[in-house]
Every structure is written in structure tokens, then in C-alpha cells.
Amino acid sequence: MSILHVVSVSGGKDSAATAVLAIEQHGRAACRFVFADTGNEHEQTIEHVAYMARHLGVEIVTLRADFSAEIVRFRDYVREQWPRKGVSKGDCERAIAALVPTGNPYLDLCLWKGRFPSRTRQFCTHYLKTLPLVEYQMGLIGDGACEAVWSWQGIRLNESQSRMSRLQGTGACVRSFEVMGDGLFTYRPILRWTAVDVFDAAALYGLAPNPLYLQGMTRVGCMPCINCGKDEILEISKRFPHHIERIAMWELMVSMASKRQMASFFPDPDREKHLNKRGIHNVVEWSKTQRGGQLMDWVRIHEEPKACESAYGLCE
Ligand code: SF4
């Protein structure tokens, strides 16, 4: 049976090690590399993925989800159905005017859904990464490029507690290989690796880490990710304020398209009790505080971002 090994590259350390491992075990000709560009990536991550392709001597195919058809269909739904649901003519017209595809996958997904994803409704991963990747992989089989695809996922158990529970359950058996059906298999080769292991694997190929790791970021996925912690939000606001401004603009655009006229990237830090605390600028203000948001933490606020500040000790 002919097999292609498809490695999903995120621009982060784990997928870099996984790419190196796939090349090492199967050679470049048997591997394919894909990068799901969510449209909410940091420019340094986009550059790093291009650098990885050059350095490893491979092509990394960029996948970008397209929601223009869904937005157009939803606009028709708003025009026909919202008035029957008691929504005022002015509100319908406002939403219809806002429901215009922008070509940015993340923003268009949120315009279509009328909201941003959240930790409890994390639909971004499904629509922006999983679906485009599965479509690409099934396309390889459908086009006759191979009879089966091993989908390599660069995830590690000790990266998060929820991941450990999901993949390991209560026993010692870890789901490192799964049959998905129709010729598709999932392979997770670095489940038990540590952060040091993955940096070492990439270093064997002389592959430099994403420069964002040297600027206080613990993850280099979306900028920001809905799962960002308090310190990471503060760090982003100090180092990359243009991304905060972009999210503020997206909040306005998605609010215009939503029935409630309100959409915020992060929920209110105070468990959504105070609607006036929503919005990225308010969340950035909260990230400067300590003790439940009551006291301003002046040291954290005024500390200049250091040139090199890696949570993984990369700057040592
Ligand atoms: S990195 Fe975060 S925001 Fe981006 S798709 Fe994944 S969960 Fe969603």
C-alpha cells in the first residue's frame, strides 16, 4: 500500500520536531507538509514557516479556509428570517452591511458565526485547522497520489492537563496511533517527548526556533489565541500592540454582524458579569492587574520587554 506522511506545521517547536522526525524516518519524497494559516497568525510565524521550508528543503503547502459562501448564505438568512424573529429593520440592515467576506479566514469565520470562539466553544480549531487538513489529506487519496495517509500530529502529553486526560485516559495506554477510516490514520510520534527533546530534535537539523519563543511567548499559534493567559496578553500588548489594535477592529466588525451587536475576543475576565468590561482593550487593562484584578501591578506594566525572554530557556 502506498502511504504519504502528512505533517501539519504550525510554526511552533513541536511541529518542527515532528517534521524533522518524518523526514528522518521516511525521507522527503514520502512526506507532505502543510500549514493552516488561520489569518490570525503573527507575521514572524509566517516568515518562520517560509524559513522552515527553505531550511528543510521541502514545500510547505499553505491551507486557508474560505467562508465566503457561508457568509453570503447567512446574509440571505438575515434578510429573510431576522425580520420574522422581531429584529428591527435597522438592525437587519446593519448586519447585512457588515456581512461581507474579507478573505481573512479567522475574521470571516467570526462574521459568519456572529461571535468569536471561546474556551468552551473552540470552533476555530475545527474550522480553521482540522477541516482544511482533512480535506487536503482526503484529496491526496482521492486524486490517487497515495492509498493511505498518515496524519502526523506534533502534540505532547505534558503540554497540557486536558490533552493528557483526553489522550491517555486513566490507563498507561496512550493513543499514539488511530484509524480514522477511508485510508486516513492519525500518528502522534512525540506524545512522551519533553520541550527540551523537541528543541534538541530541531537543533540536530540546524533548525532555529520560531523567534517568538525568544520574546516571551510560550505558544506561537494565533496571535492572540483565545487560550492566552494573563501574562501572555500583557506581553503581547507590550511587544505587539498592532495585533491588539487589529483585534479591537475585528471586535467592531463582528459586533456589527451579530444580532446582539456585541462580540469580544476574550470574555470578561470577571466571568462575564460586567458587559462594559468586555473588549480587548479592557482585557489588556485587566492583564496589568494582580489579585483578582483589583490592584495594578506597576512592575509588570512598566518593565520593558527584554530582547530575549524565552519560557523554554532558549536564550541561555
Ligand atoms: S491557536 Fe487558539 S485561537 Fe487559533 S485556532 Fe487554535 S485555539 Fe483557536
CSV table of C-alpha atoms and ligand atoms in Angstrom, one decimal:
chain,number,residue,atom,x,y,z
A,1,MET,CA,0.0,0.0,0.0
A,2,SER,CA,1.4,3.4,-0.9
A,3,ILE,CA,1.4,5.8,2.0
A,4,LEU,CA,2.1,9.5,2.3
A,5,HIS,CA,3.1,11.1,5.6
A,6,VAL,CA,1.4,14.5,6.0
A,7,VAL,CA,2.9,16.7,8.7
A,8,SER,CA,0.9,19.6,9.9
A,9,VAL,CA,3.3,22.5,10.5
A,10,SER,CA,2.2,25.3,12.9
A,11,GLY,CA,5.4,27.3,13.1
A,12,GLY,CA,5.9,26.0,16.6
A,13,LYS,CA,8.5,23.9,18.3
A,14,ASP,CA,6.5,20.6,18.4
A,15,SER,CA,5.5,20.5,14.8
A,16,ALA,CA,9.1,21.5,13.8
A,17,ALA,CA,10.4,18.4,15.7
A,18,THR,CA,7.7,16.3,14.1
A,19,ALA,CA,8.7,17.5,10.6
A,20,VAL,CA,12.3,16.6,11.2
A,21,LEU,CA,11.3,13.1,12.5
A,22,ALA,CA,9.1,12.4,9.5
A,23,ILE,CA,12.0,13.3,7.1
A,24,GLU,CA,14.4,11.3,9.1
A,25,GLN,CA,12.2,8.2,9.1
A,26,HIS,CA,10.6,8.3,5.7
A,27,GLY,CA,12.5,10.8,3.5
A,28,ARG,CA,11.3,13.9,1.9
A,29,ALA,CA,9.6,12.2,-1.1
A,30,ALA,CA,7.2,10.3,1.1
A,31,CYS,CA,6.3,13.4,3.2
A,32,ARG,CA,4.0,16.3,2.6
A,33,PHE,CA,4.0,19.4,4.8
A,34,VAL,CA,1.0,21.7,5.3
A,35,PHE,CA,0.5,25.0,7.2
A,36,ALA,CA,-3.1,26.0,8.1
A,37,ASP,CA,-3.0,29.8,8.0
A,38,THR,CA,-5.8,31.0,10.3
A,39,GLY,CA,-5.4,34.6,9.3
A,40,ASN,CA,-4.7,35.4,12.9
A,41,GLU,CA,-1.0,34.5,12.8
A,42,HIS,CA,1.9,36.6,13.8
A,43,GLU,CA,4.0,37.8,10.8
A,44,GLN,CA,7.1,36.3,12.4
A,45,THR,CA,5.3,32.9,12.3
A,46,ILE,CA,4.5,33.2,8.6
A,47,GLU,CA,8.2,34.1,8.0
A,48,HIS,CA,9.3,31.2,10.2
A,49,VAL,CA,7.3,28.7,8.2
A,50,ALA,CA,8.8,30.0,5.0
A,51,TYR,CA,12.3,29.7,6.6
A,52,MET,CA,11.5,26.1,7.6
A,53,ALA,CA,10.6,25.2,4.1
A,54,ARG,CA,13.8,26.6,2.7
A,55,HIS,CA,16.0,25.2,5.5
A,56,LEU,CA,14.5,21.7,5.3
A,57,GLY,CA,14.4,21.7,1.5
A,58,VAL,CA,10.6,20.9,1.3
A,59,GLU,CA,7.5,22.6,0.1
A,60,ILE,CA,5.1,23.6,2.9
A,61,VAL,CA,1.6,24.0,1.4
A,62,THR,CA,-0.5,26.8,2.9
A,63,LEU,CA,-4.1,25.9,3.6
A,64,ARG,CA,-6.6,28.8,4.1
A,65,ALA,CA,-10.2,28.1,4.9
A,66,ASP,CA,-12.8,30.1,2.8
A,67,PHE,CA,-16.1,31.1,4.4
A,68,SER,CA,-17.3,33.5,1.7
A,69,ALA,CA,-20.2,31.1,0.6
A,70,GLU,CA,-21.3,30.7,4.2
A,71,ILE,CA,-21.3,34.4,4.8
A,72,VAL,CA,-23.4,35.0,1.6
A,73,ARG,CA,-25.9,32.3,2.7
A,74,PHE,CA,-26.1,33.8,6.2
A,75,ARG,CA,-26.7,37.3,4.7
A,76,ASP,CA,-29.7,35.9,2.8
A,77,TYR,CA,-30.9,34.2,6.1
A,78,VAL,CA,-30.7,37.6,7.9
A,79,ARG,CA,-32.6,39.3,5.2
A,80,GLU,CA,-35.4,36.8,5.1
A,81,GLN,CA,-35.6,35.4,8.7
A,82,TRP,CA,-34.5,38.1,11.1
A,83,PRO,CA,-37.5,40.4,10.5
A,84,ARG,CA,-39.8,37.4,11.2
A,85,LYS,CA,-38.0,36.9,14.5
A,86,GLY,CA,-38.7,40.5,15.5
A,87,VAL,CA,-35.3,42.0,14.7
A,88,SER,CA,-35.7,45.7,13.7
A,89,LYS,CA,-35.2,46.8,10.2
A,90,GLY,CA,-32.3,49.0,11.2
A,91,ASP,CA,-30.5,46.1,12.9
A,92,CYS,CA,-31.1,43.8,9.9
A,93,GLU,CA,-29.6,46.4,7.6
A,94,ARG,CA,-26.6,46.9,9.9
A,95,ALA,CA,-25.9,43.2,9.9
A,96,ILE,CA,-26.4,42.7,6.2
A,97,ALA,CA,-24.0,45.6,5.5
A,98,ALA,CA,-21.4,44.0,7.8
A,99,LEU,CA,-21.7,40.5,6.4
A,100,VAL,CA,-19.1,41.0,3.6
A,101,PRO,CA,-16.3,38.4,3.2
A,102,THR,CA,-12.9,39.9,3.9
A,103,GLY,CA,-10.7,37.0,2.7
A,104,ASN,CA,-9.3,36.6,6.2
A,105,PRO,CA,-10.3,33.0,7.4
A,106,TYR,CA,-10.4,33.8,11.2
A,107,LEU,CA,-12.4,37.1,10.8
A,108,ASP,CA,-14.7,35.6,8.2
A,109,LEU,CA,-15.5,32.6,10.4
A,110,CYS,CA,-16.4,35.0,13.2
A,111,LEU,CA,-18.5,37.2,10.9
A,112,TRP,CA,-20.4,34.1,9.8
A,113,LYS,CA,-20.9,32.8,13.4
A,114,GLY,CA,-21.6,36.3,14.8
A,115,ARG,CA,-19.2,35.7,17.6
A,116,PHE,CA,-15.6,34.8,18.5
A,117,PRO,CA,-14.7,31.3,19.6
A,118,SER,CA,-14.1,30.7,23.3
A,119,ARG,CA,-12.6,28.1,25.5
A,120,THR,CA,-15.9,26.3,25.8
A,121,ARG,CA,-16.8,26.8,22.1
A,122,GLN,CA,-13.5,26.4,20.5
A,123,PHE,CA,-14.8,26.1,16.9
A,124,CYS,CA,-11.8,27.9,15.5
A,125,THR,CA,-9.6,24.8,15.6
A,126,HIS,CA,-12.2,22.7,13.8
A,127,TYR,CA,-13.0,25.1,11.0
A,128,LEU,CA,-9.6,26.7,10.5
A,129,LYS,CA,-7.3,23.8,11.0
A,130,THR,CA,-8.9,20.3,11.2
A,131,LEU,CA,-11.3,20.6,8.3
A,132,PRO,CA,-8.9,22.1,5.8
A,133,LEU,CA,-6.3,19.5,6.8
A,134,VAL,CA,-8.7,16.5,6.5
A,135,GLU,CA,-9.9,17.9,3.1
A,136,TYR,CA,-6.3,18.1,1.9
A,137,GLN,CA,-5.4,14.6,3.1
A,138,MET,CA,-8.5,13.0,1.6
A,139,GLY,CA,-7.8,14.9,-1.6
A,140,LEU,CA,-4.4,13.1,-1.8
A,141,ILE,CA,-6.2,9.8,-1.6
A,142,GLY,CA,-9.0,10.8,-3.9
A,143,ASP,CA,-6.5,12.1,-6.6
A,144,GLY,CA,-4.6,8.8,-6.5
A,145,ALA,CA,-1.4,10.3,-5.0
A,146,CYS,CA,-1.5,7.5,-2.4
A,147,GLU,CA,-3.7,4.8,-1.0
A,148,ALA,CA,-3.4,5.9,2.6
A,149,VAL,CA,-2.3,9.0,4.6
A,150,TRP,CA,-0.6,9.0,8.0
A,151,SER,CA,-1.5,12.4,9.5
A,152,TRP,CA,1.4,13.3,11.8
A,153,GLN,CA,0.4,15.4,14.8
A,154,GLY,CA,3.1,17.1,16.8
A,155,ILE,CA,1.5,17.1,20.2
A,156,ARG,CA,2.9,16.2,23.6
A,157,LEU,CA,1.1,14.9,26.6
A,158,ASN,CA,2.8,17.2,29.2
A,159,GLU,CA,1.9,20.3,27.2
A,160,SER,CA,-1.5,20.5,28.9
A,161,GLN,CA,-3.6,18.6,31.5
A,162,SER,CA,-6.6,18.4,29.3
A,163,ARG,CA,-4.6,16.9,26.5
A,164,MET,CA,-3.2,14.3,28.9
A,165,SER,CA,-6.7,13.3,30.1
A,166,ARG,CA,-8.1,13.2,26.5
A,167,LEU,CA,-5.3,11.1,25.1
A,168,GLN,CA,-4.2,9.0,28.0
A,169,GLY,CA,-7.4,8.4,29.9
A,170,THR,CA,-6.9,6.5,33.1
A,171,GLY,CA,-4.5,3.8,31.9
A,172,ALA,CA,-1.0,3.7,30.6
A,173,CYS,CA,-2.2,3.2,27.0
A,174,VAL,CA,-1.7,6.3,25.0
A,175,ARG,CA,-3.4,6.9,21.7
A,176,SER,CA,-0.4,7.5,19.5
A,177,PHE,CA,-1.9,5.8,16.5
A,178,GLU,CA,-5.6,5.8,15.5
A,179,VAL,CA,-7.5,4.5,12.5
A,180,MET,CA,-9.7,7.3,11.2
A,181,GLY,CA,-11.2,5.5,8.3
A,182,ASP,CA,-11.2,5.8,4.5
A,183,GLY,CA,-7.4,5.4,4.4
A,184,LEU,CA,-6.7,8.1,6.9
A,185,PHE,CA,-4.6,7.3,10.0
A,186,THR,CA,-3.5,9.6,12.9
A,187,TYR,CA,0.0,9.3,14.2
A,188,ARG,CA,1.3,11.2,17.2
A,189,PRO,CA,5.0,10.3,17.4
A,190,ILE,CA,6.2,12.8,20.1
A,191,LEU,CA,3.5,12.3,22.8
A,192,ARG,CA,6.0,11.5,25.5
A,193,TRP,CA,8.7,14.0,24.5
A,194,THR,CA,9.6,16.9,26.6
A,195,ALA,CA,10.1,20.5,25.5
A,196,VAL,CA,13.8,20.0,25.6
A,197,ASP,CA,13.5,16.9,23.4
A,198,VAL,CA,11.7,18.8,20.6
A,199,PHE,CA,14.2,21.7,20.6
A,200,ASP,CA,17.0,19.2,20.5
A,201,ALA,CA,15.5,17.3,17.5
A,202,ALA,CA,15.1,20.6,15.6
A,203,ALA,CA,18.7,21.6,16.5
A,204,LEU,CA,20.0,18.3,15.0
A,205,TYR,CA,18.9,19.7,11.6
A,206,GLY,CA,20.2,23.1,12.5
A,207,LEU,CA,16.6,24.4,12.5
A,208,ALA,CA,16.3,27.6,14.5
A,209,PRO,CA,13.2,28.0,16.8
A,210,ASN,CA,10.5,30.5,16.0
A,211,PRO,CA,11.8,33.9,17.1
A,212,LEU,CA,8.6,34.5,19.1
A,213,TYR,CA,9.9,32.0,21.7
A,214,LEU,CA,12.7,34.5,22.4
A,215,GLN,CA,10.1,37.2,23.0
A,216,GLY,CA,8.2,35.8,26.0
A,217,MET,CA,5.7,33.7,24.0
A,218,THR,CA,5.0,30.2,25.3
A,219,ARG,CA,3.0,29.3,22.2
A,220,VAL,CA,3.2,30.6,18.7
A,221,GLY,CA,-0.2,29.8,17.3
A,222,CYS,CA,-2.7,32.5,16.8
A,223,MET,CA,-1.7,36.0,17.9
A,224,PRO,CA,-3.5,36.1,20.2
A,225,CYS,CA,-5.0,32.7,20.9
A,226,ILE,CA,-8.3,32.5,22.8
A,227,ASN,CA,-6.4,30.3,25.4
A,228,CYS,CA,-3.8,33.0,26.2
A,229,GLY,CA,-3.1,33.5,29.9
A,230,LYS,CA,-3.0,36.9,31.7
A,231,ASP,CA,0.8,37.3,31.4
A,232,GLU,CA,0.8,36.4,27.7
A,233,ILE,CA,-1.9,39.0,27.0
A,234,LEU,CA,0.2,41.7,28.8
A,235,GLU,CA,3.3,40.6,26.9
A,236,ILE,CA,1.5,40.8,23.5
A,237,SER,CA,0.2,44.2,24.4
A,238,LYS,CA,3.7,45.5,25.2
A,239,ARG,CA,5.5,43.8,22.3
A,240,PHE,CA,2.9,43.6,19.5
A,241,PRO,CA,0.3,46.4,20.2
A,242,HIS,CA,-0.6,46.4,16.5
A,243,HIS,CA,-2.2,42.9,17.0
A,244,ILE,CA,-4.2,44.3,19.9
A,245,GLU,CA,-5.4,47.1,17.6
A,246,ARG,CA,-6.3,44.6,14.9
A,247,ILE,CA,-8.4,42.5,17.3
A,248,ALA,CA,-10.1,45.7,18.5
A,249,MET,CA,-11.1,46.4,14.9
A,250,TRP,CA,-12.3,42.8,14.4
A,251,GLU,CA,-14.4,43.2,17.6
A,252,LEU,CA,-16.2,46.2,16.0
A,253,MET,CA,-16.7,44.3,12.7
A,254,VAL,CA,-18.1,41.1,14.3
A,255,SER,CA,-20.3,43.2,16.6
A,256,MET,CA,-21.9,44.9,13.6
A,257,ALA,CA,-22.6,41.5,12.1
A,258,SER,CA,-24.1,39.9,15.3
A,259,LYS,CA,-27.6,40.1,16.4
A,260,ARG,CA,-26.6,41.2,19.9
A,261,GLN,CA,-24.3,44.0,18.4
A,262,MET,CA,-21.6,42.8,20.8
A,263,ALA,CA,-18.7,40.4,20.3
A,264,SER,CA,-15.4,40.3,22.2
A,265,PHE,CA,-12.4,38.2,21.5
A,266,PHE,CA,-11.9,37.3,25.2
A,267,PRO,CA,-14.8,37.0,27.7
A,268,ASP,CA,-14.9,39.5,30.5
A,269,PRO,CA,-12.2,38.4,33.0
A,270,ASP,CA,-14.8,38.7,35.8
A,271,ARG,CA,-16.8,35.7,34.5
A,272,GLU,CA,-18.9,37.8,32.1
A,273,LYS,CA,-20.7,39.6,34.8
A,274,HIS,CA,-19.9,43.1,33.5
A,275,LEU,CA,-20.7,43.7,29.9
A,276,ASN,CA,-18.8,47.0,30.0
A,277,LYS,CA,-15.6,45.2,30.9
A,278,ARG,CA,-15.6,43.3,27.6
A,279,GLY,CA,-13.4,44.2,24.7
A,280,ILE,CA,-9.7,43.6,24.0
A,281,HIS,CA,-8.6,46.9,25.5
A,282,ASN,CA,-10.4,46.2,28.8
A,283,VAL,CA,-8.8,42.7,28.9
A,284,VAL,CA,-5.4,44.3,28.4
A,285,GLU,CA,-6.1,46.7,31.3
A,286,TRP,CA,-7.0,43.6,33.4
A,287,SER,CA,-3.8,41.9,32.4
A,288,LYS,CA,-1.9,44.7,34.1
A,289,THR,CA,-3.5,43.9,37.5
A,290,GLN,CA,-2.9,41.4,40.2
A,291,ARG,CA,-5.1,39.8,43.0
A,292,GLY,CA,-8.3,39.2,41.1
A,293,GLY,CA,-8.0,42.4,39.0
A,294,GLN,CA,-8.1,44.8,42.0
A,295,LEU,CA,-4.5,46.1,42.2
A,296,MET,CA,-2.4,47.5,39.4
A,297,ASP,CA,0.9,45.6,39.1
A,298,TRP,CA,3.2,48.5,38.2
A,299,VAL,CA,6.3,46.4,38.0
A,300,ARG,CA,4.8,44.1,35.3
A,301,ILE,CA,3.3,47.1,33.4
A,302,HIS,CA,6.4,49.2,33.2
A,303,GLU,CA,9.0,46.5,32.8
A,304,GLU,CA,10.5,47.0,29.3
A,305,PRO,CA,10.2,43.9,27.1
A,306,LYS,CA,13.6,42.2,27.2
A,307,ALA,CA,15.3,41.4,23.9
A,308,CYS,CA,15.4,37.7,24.7
A,309,GLU,CA,12.9,36.2,27.1
A,310,SER,CA,12.2,32.5,26.5
A,311,ALA,CA,10.0,30.4,28.7
A,312,TYR,CA,12.0,27.4,27.4
A,313,GLY,CA,15.4,28.7,28.3
A,314,LEU,CA,16.4,29.2,24.7
A,315,CYS,CA,18.3,32.4,25.5
A,316,GLU,CA,20.7,30.7,27.8
B,1,SF4,S1,-4.4,28.7,18.1
B,1,SF4,FE1,-6.0,29.3,19.6
B,1,SF4,S2,-7.3,30.8,18.5
B,1,SF4,FE2,-6.0,29.8,17.0
B,1,SF4,S3,-7.3,28.2,16.2
B,1,SF4,FE3,-6.1,27.3,17.8
B,1,SF4,S4,-7.4,27.5,19.7
B,1,SF4,FE4,-8.2,28.8,18.1
